Coordinates of C-alpha atoms in Angstrom, one line a residue:
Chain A
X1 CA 12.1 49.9 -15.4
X2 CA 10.5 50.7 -11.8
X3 CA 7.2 52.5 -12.2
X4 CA 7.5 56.2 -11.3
X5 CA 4.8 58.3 -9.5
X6 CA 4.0 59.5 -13.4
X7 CA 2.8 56.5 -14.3
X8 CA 0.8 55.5 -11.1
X9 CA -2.9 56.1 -12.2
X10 CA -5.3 55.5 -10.0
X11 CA -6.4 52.7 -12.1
X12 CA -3.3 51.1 -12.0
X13 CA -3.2 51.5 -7.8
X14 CA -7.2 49.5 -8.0
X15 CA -6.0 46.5 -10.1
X16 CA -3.1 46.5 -7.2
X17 CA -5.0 46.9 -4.6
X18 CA -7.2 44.1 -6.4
X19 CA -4.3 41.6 -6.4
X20 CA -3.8 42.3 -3.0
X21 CA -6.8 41.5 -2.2
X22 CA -6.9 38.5 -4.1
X23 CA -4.0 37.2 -2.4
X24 CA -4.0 38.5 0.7
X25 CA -7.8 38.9 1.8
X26 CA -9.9 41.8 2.9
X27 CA -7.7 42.3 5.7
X28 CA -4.1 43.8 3.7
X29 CA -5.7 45.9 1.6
X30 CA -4.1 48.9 3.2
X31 CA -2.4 52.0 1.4
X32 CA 0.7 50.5 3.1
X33 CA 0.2 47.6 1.7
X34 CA -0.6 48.2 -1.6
X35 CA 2.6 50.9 -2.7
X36 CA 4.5 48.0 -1.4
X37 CA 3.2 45.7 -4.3
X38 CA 3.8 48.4 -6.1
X39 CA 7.0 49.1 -5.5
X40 CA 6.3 52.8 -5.0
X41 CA 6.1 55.3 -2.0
X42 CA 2.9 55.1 0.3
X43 CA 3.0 58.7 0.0
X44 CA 2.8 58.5 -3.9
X45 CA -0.8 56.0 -3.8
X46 CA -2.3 58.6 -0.7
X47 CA -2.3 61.5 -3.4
X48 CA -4.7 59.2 -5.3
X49 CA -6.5 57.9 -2.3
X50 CA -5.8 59.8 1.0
X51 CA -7.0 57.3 3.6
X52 CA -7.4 53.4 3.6
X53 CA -11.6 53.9 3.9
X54 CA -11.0 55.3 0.8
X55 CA -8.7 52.8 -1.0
X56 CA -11.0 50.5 -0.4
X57 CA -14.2 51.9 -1.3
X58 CA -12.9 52.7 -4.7
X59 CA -11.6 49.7 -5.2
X60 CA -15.3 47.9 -4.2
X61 CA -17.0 50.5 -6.2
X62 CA -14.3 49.3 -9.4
X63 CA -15.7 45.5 -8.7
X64 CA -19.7 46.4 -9.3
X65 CA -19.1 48.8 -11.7
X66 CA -17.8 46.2 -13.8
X67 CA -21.2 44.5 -14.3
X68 CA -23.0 47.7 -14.5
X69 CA -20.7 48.5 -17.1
X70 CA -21.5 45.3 -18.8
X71 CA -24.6 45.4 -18.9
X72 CA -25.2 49.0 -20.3
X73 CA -25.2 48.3 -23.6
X74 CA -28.3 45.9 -23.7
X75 CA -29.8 49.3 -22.8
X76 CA -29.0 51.2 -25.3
X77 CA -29.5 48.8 -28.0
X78 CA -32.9 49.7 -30.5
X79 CA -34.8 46.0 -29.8
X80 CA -38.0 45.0 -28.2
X81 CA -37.6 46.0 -25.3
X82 CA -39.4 43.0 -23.6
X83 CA -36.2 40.8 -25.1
X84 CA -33.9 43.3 -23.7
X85 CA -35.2 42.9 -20.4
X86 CA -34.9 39.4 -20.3
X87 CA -31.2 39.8 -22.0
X88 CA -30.4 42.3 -19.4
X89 CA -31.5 40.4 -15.8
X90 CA -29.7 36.9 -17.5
X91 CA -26.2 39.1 -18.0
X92 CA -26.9 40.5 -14.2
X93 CA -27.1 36.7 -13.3
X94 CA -24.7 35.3 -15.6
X95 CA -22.2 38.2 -14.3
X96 CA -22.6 37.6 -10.9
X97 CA -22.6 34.0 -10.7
X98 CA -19.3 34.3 -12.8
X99 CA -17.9 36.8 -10.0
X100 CA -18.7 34.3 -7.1
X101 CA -17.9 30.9 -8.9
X102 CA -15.1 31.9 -10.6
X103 CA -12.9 33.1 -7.5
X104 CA -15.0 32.1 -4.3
X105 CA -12.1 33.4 -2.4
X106 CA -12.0 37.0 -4.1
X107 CA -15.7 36.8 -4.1
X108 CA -16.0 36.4 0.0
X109 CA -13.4 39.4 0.2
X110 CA -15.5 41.4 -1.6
X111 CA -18.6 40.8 0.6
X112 CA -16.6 41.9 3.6
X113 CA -15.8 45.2 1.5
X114 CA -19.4 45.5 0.9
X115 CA -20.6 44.8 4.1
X116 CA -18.4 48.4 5.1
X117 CA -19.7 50.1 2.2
X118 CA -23.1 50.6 2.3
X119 CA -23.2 53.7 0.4
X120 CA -21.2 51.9 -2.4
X121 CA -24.0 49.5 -2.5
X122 CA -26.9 51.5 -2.5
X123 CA -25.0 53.2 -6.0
X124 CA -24.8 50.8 -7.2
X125 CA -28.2 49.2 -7.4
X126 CA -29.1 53.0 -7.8
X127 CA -27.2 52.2 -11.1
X128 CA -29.0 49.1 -12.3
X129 CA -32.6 50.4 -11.5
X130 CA -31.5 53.4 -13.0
X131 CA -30.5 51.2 -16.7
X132 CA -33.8 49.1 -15.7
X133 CA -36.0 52.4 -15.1
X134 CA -34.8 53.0 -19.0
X135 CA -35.8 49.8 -20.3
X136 CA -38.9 49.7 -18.8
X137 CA -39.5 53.8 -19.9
X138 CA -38.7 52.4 -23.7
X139 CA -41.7 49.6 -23.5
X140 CA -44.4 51.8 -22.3
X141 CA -43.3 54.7 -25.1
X142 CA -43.2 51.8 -27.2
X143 CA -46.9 50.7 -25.6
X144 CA -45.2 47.0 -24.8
X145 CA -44.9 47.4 -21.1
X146 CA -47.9 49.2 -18.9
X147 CA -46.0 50.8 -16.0
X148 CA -47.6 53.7 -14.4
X149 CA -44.5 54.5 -12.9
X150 CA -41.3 53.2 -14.7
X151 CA -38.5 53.5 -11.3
X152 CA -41.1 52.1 -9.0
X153 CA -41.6 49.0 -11.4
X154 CA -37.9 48.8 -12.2
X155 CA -37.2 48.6 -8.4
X156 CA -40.2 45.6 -8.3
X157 CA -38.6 43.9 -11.0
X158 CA -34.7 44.1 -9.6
X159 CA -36.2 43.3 -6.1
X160 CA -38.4 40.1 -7.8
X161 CA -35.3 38.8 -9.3
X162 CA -33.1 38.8 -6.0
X163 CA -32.3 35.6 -5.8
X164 CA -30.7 35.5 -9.0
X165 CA -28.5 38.3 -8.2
X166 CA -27.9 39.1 -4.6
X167 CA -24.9 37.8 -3.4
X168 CA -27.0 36.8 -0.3
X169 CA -27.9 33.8 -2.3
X170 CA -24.7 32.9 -3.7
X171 CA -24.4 29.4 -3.2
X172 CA -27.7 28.7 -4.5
X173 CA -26.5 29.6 -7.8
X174 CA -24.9 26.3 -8.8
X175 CA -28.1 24.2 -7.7
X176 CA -29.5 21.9 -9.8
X177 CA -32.9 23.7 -11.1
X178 CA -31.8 27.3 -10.6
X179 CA -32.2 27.9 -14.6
X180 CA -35.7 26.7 -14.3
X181 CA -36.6 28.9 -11.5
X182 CA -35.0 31.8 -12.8
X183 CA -36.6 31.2 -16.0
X184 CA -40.2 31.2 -14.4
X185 CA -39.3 34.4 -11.9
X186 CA -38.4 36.6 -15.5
X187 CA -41.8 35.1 -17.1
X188 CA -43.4 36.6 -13.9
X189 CA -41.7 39.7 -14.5
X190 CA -42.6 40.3 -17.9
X191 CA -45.8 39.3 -17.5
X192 CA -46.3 41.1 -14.9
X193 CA -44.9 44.9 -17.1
X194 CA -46.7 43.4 -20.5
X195 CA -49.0 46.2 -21.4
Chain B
X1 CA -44.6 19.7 42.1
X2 CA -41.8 18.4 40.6
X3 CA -42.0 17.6 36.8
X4 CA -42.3 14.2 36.5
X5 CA -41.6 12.2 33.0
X6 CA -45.3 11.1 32.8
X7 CA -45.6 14.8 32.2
X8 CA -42.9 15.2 29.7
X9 CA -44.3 15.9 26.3
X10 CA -42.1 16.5 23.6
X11 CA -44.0 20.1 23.5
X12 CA -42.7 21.1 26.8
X13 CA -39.2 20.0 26.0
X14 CA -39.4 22.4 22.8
X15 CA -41.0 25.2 24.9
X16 CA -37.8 24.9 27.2
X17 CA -35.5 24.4 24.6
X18 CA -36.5 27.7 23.3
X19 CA -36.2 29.2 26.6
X20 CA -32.9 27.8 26.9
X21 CA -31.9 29.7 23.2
X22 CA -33.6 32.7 24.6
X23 CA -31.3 32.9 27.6
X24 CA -28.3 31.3 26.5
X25 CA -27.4 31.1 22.3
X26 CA -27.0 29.1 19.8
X27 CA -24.2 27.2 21.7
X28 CA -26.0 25.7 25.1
X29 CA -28.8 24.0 23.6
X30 CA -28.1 20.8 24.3
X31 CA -30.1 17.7 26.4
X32 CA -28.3 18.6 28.9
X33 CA -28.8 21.7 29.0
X34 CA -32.4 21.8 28.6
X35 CA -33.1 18.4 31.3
X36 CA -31.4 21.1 33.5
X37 CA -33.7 23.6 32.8
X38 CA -36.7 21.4 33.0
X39 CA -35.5 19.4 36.0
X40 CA -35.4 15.8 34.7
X41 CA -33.2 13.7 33.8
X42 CA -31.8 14.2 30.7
X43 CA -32.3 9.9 29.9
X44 CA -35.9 11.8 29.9
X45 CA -35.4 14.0 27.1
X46 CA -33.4 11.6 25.2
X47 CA -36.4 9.5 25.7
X48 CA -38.1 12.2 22.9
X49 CA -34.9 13.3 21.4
X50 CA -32.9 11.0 20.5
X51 CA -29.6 13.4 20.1
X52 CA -28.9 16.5 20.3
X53 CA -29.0 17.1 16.5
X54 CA -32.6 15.8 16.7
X55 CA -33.9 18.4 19.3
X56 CA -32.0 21.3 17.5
X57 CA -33.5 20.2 14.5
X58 CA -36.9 20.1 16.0
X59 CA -36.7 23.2 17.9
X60 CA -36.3 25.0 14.8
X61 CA -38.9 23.0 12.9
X62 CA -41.1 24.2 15.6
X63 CA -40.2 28.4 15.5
X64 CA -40.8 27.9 11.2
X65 CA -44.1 25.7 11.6
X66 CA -45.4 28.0 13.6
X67 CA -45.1 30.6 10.4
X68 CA -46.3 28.4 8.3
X69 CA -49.5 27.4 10.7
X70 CA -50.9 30.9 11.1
X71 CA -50.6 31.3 6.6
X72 CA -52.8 27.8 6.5
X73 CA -55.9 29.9 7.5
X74 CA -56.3 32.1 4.8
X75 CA -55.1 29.6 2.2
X76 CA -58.5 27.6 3.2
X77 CA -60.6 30.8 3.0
X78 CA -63.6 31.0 0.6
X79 CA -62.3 34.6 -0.9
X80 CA -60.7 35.7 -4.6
X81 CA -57.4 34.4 -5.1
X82 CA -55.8 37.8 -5.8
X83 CA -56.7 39.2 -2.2
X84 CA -55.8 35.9 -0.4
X85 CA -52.8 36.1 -2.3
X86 CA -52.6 39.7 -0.9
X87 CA -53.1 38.9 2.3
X88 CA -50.7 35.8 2.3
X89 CA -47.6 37.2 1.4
X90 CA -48.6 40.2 3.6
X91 CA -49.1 37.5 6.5
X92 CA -45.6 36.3 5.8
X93 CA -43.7 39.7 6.2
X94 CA -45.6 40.4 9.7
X95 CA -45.0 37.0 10.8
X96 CA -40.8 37.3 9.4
X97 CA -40.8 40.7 10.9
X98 CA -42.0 40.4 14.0
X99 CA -40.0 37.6 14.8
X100 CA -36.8 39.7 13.4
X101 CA -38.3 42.4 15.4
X102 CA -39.4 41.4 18.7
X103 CA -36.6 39.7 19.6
X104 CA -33.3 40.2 17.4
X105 CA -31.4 37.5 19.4
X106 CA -33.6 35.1 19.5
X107 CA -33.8 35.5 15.8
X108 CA -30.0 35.1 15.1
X109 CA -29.7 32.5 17.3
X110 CA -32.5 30.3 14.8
X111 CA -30.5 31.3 12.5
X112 CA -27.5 29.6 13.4
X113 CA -29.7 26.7 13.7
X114 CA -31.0 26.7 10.4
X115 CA -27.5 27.1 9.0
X116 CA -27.3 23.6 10.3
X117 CA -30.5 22.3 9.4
X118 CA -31.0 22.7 5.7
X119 CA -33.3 19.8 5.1
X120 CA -35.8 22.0 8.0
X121 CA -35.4 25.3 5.6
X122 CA -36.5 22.8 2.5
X123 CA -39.3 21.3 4.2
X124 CA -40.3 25.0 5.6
X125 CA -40.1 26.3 1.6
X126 CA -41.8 23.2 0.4
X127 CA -44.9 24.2 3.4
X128 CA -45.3 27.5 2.1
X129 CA -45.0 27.4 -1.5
X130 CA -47.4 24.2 -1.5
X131 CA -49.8 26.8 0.3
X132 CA -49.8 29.8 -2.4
X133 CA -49.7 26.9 -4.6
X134 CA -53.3 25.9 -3.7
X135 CA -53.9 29.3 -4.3
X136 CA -52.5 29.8 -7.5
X137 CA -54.2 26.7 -8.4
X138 CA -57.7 27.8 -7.0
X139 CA -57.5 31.0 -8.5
X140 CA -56.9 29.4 -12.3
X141 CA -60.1 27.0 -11.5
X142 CA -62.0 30.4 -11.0
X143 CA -60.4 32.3 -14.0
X144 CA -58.4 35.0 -12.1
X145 CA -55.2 33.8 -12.9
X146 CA -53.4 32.0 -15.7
X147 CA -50.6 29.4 -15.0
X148 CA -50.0 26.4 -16.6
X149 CA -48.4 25.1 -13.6
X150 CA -49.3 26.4 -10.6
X151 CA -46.6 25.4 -8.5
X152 CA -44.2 26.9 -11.1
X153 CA -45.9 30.2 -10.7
X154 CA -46.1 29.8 -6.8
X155 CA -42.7 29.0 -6.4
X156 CA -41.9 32.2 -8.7
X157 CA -44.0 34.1 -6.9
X158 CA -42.3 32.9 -3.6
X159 CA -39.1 33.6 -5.1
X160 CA -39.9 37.2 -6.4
X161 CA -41.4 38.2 -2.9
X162 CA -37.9 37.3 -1.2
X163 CA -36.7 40.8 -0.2
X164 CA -39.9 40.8 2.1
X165 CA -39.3 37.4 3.9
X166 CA -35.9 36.0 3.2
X167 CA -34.1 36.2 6.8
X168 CA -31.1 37.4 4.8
X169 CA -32.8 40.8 4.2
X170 CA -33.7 40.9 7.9
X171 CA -31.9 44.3 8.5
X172 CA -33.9 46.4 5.5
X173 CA -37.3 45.1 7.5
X174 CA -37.6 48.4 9.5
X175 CA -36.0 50.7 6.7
X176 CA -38.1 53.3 5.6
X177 CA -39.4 52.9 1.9
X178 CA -39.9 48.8 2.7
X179 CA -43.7 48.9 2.9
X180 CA -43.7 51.0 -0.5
X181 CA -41.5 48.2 -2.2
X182 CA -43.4 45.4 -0.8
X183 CA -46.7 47.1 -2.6
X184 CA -44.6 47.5 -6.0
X185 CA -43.3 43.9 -6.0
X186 CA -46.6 42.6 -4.6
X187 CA -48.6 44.4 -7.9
X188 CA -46.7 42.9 -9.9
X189 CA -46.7 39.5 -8.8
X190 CA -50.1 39.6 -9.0
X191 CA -50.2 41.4 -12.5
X192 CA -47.7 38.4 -13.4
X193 CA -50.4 36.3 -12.6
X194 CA -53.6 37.2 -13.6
X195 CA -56.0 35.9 -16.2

């Protein structure tokens, strides 16, 4: 059965747009381009998304939230938060480093997406200082952390761990003797909240 | 007077190769191109370079050893090791900035170089975290700070301080906000460190 306009979520027009993207590049992921994959009318994916900019912020905003998304239940969980802290920024690494060694291709796409989204960007490390701002809130209730301000020293800590996370230093991440000096960056960090 | 060889230091050579970046890119400096510019032969330069790849090499040696030259001072000062510290990695984001700053195409043109000369960008790392190394180290013989290895710490310090030096964050330099997360990352580096 061809998919009607009923069932065309906008979900299912991102994981389109995804494959598209994965196939074709950053450069076909057009409205156009993506109804065709889907076999339905451009007219039917511009109710979703009603220009191209748009298309493909959503779809850039889709691939972060993923890890974002991934990561938010260390927050919530009831543990020490000094542990969760640590579990949190290895999942951020371990996550990203997944994104760009998995697919390098799909991974270089992306970075051209991002580099024309910088408001996507900035939400999205809006949203993991905003899960790290909890974490560290939860240790200085808990009197484990000493942070007289809990978003400015979520920022220092998400800043202090760059290198482990911003795609900038991608293909670093497969070095021999990146575990050690990620290992001795979170030690810093920690010790560096500890109360 | 005409610039004779006798005259020819490998010094001026680099100060002309430089000028020839300024003016001209990545792409024109060559022997050639920079014999021109002196007016010499270019069996002259080759007498100091021996290939092109050699005088590129050492051109950007130069523009990163000259960072690493004005840091040496305050490693050798007779101060606490928090404030040199300090001072240090405040040292580096002037020197990183300005350079960004002062001329922006001068600055991506030595970075095109140092894409090609990885082993420079090692040996440039190696300077400076062998510098807050001696640091870290001086400052555990005088019981302000605790690391078991100091070049561990230094390098995680070096590492956490990235956003404020790494020529891949070149564009947030002048951002407003920066100078506030420099101070954030910089207290806790130093929190991370202490005794």
């Amino acid at each position: 059965m061809a998919p009607t306009s009923e069932t065309l979520t906008a979900e299912r027009i991102l994981a389109a747009t995804e494959e598209v993207l994965r196939r074709h590049g950053p450069a076909k992921a057009t409205v156009v381009d993506v109804a065709r994959a889907l076999g339905v009318s451009h007219g039917s994916v511009y109710r979703h998304f009603r220009t191209k900019a748009a298309l493909r912020e959503a779809v850039t905003q889709h691939w972060l939230d993923r890890t974002s998304e991934a990561l938010a239940g260390i927050v919530a969980e009831d543990r020490d938060p000094a542990l969760r802290l640590r579990d949190w920024f290895t999942g951020l690494f371990a996550a990203k480093r997944e994104k760009a060694g998995d697919d390098p291709q799909l991974f270089a796409t992306y970075q051209v997406l991002i580099g024309e989204n910088s408001a996507v960007v900035e939400r999205h490390i809006a949203d993991l200082t905003g899960q790290l701002t909890e974490i560290v809130r939860d240790g200085v209730a808990r009197g484990v952390f000493d942070a007289a301000d809990p978003a400015v020293s979520a920022r220092a800590a998400f800043d202090a761990t760059g290198r482990f996370h911003d795609p900038c230093y991608a293909r670093e991440w497969e070095q021999p003797g990146i575990e050690a000096d990620f290992e001795a960056v979170v030690v810093l960090v920690l010790r560096g909240l500890r109360a």
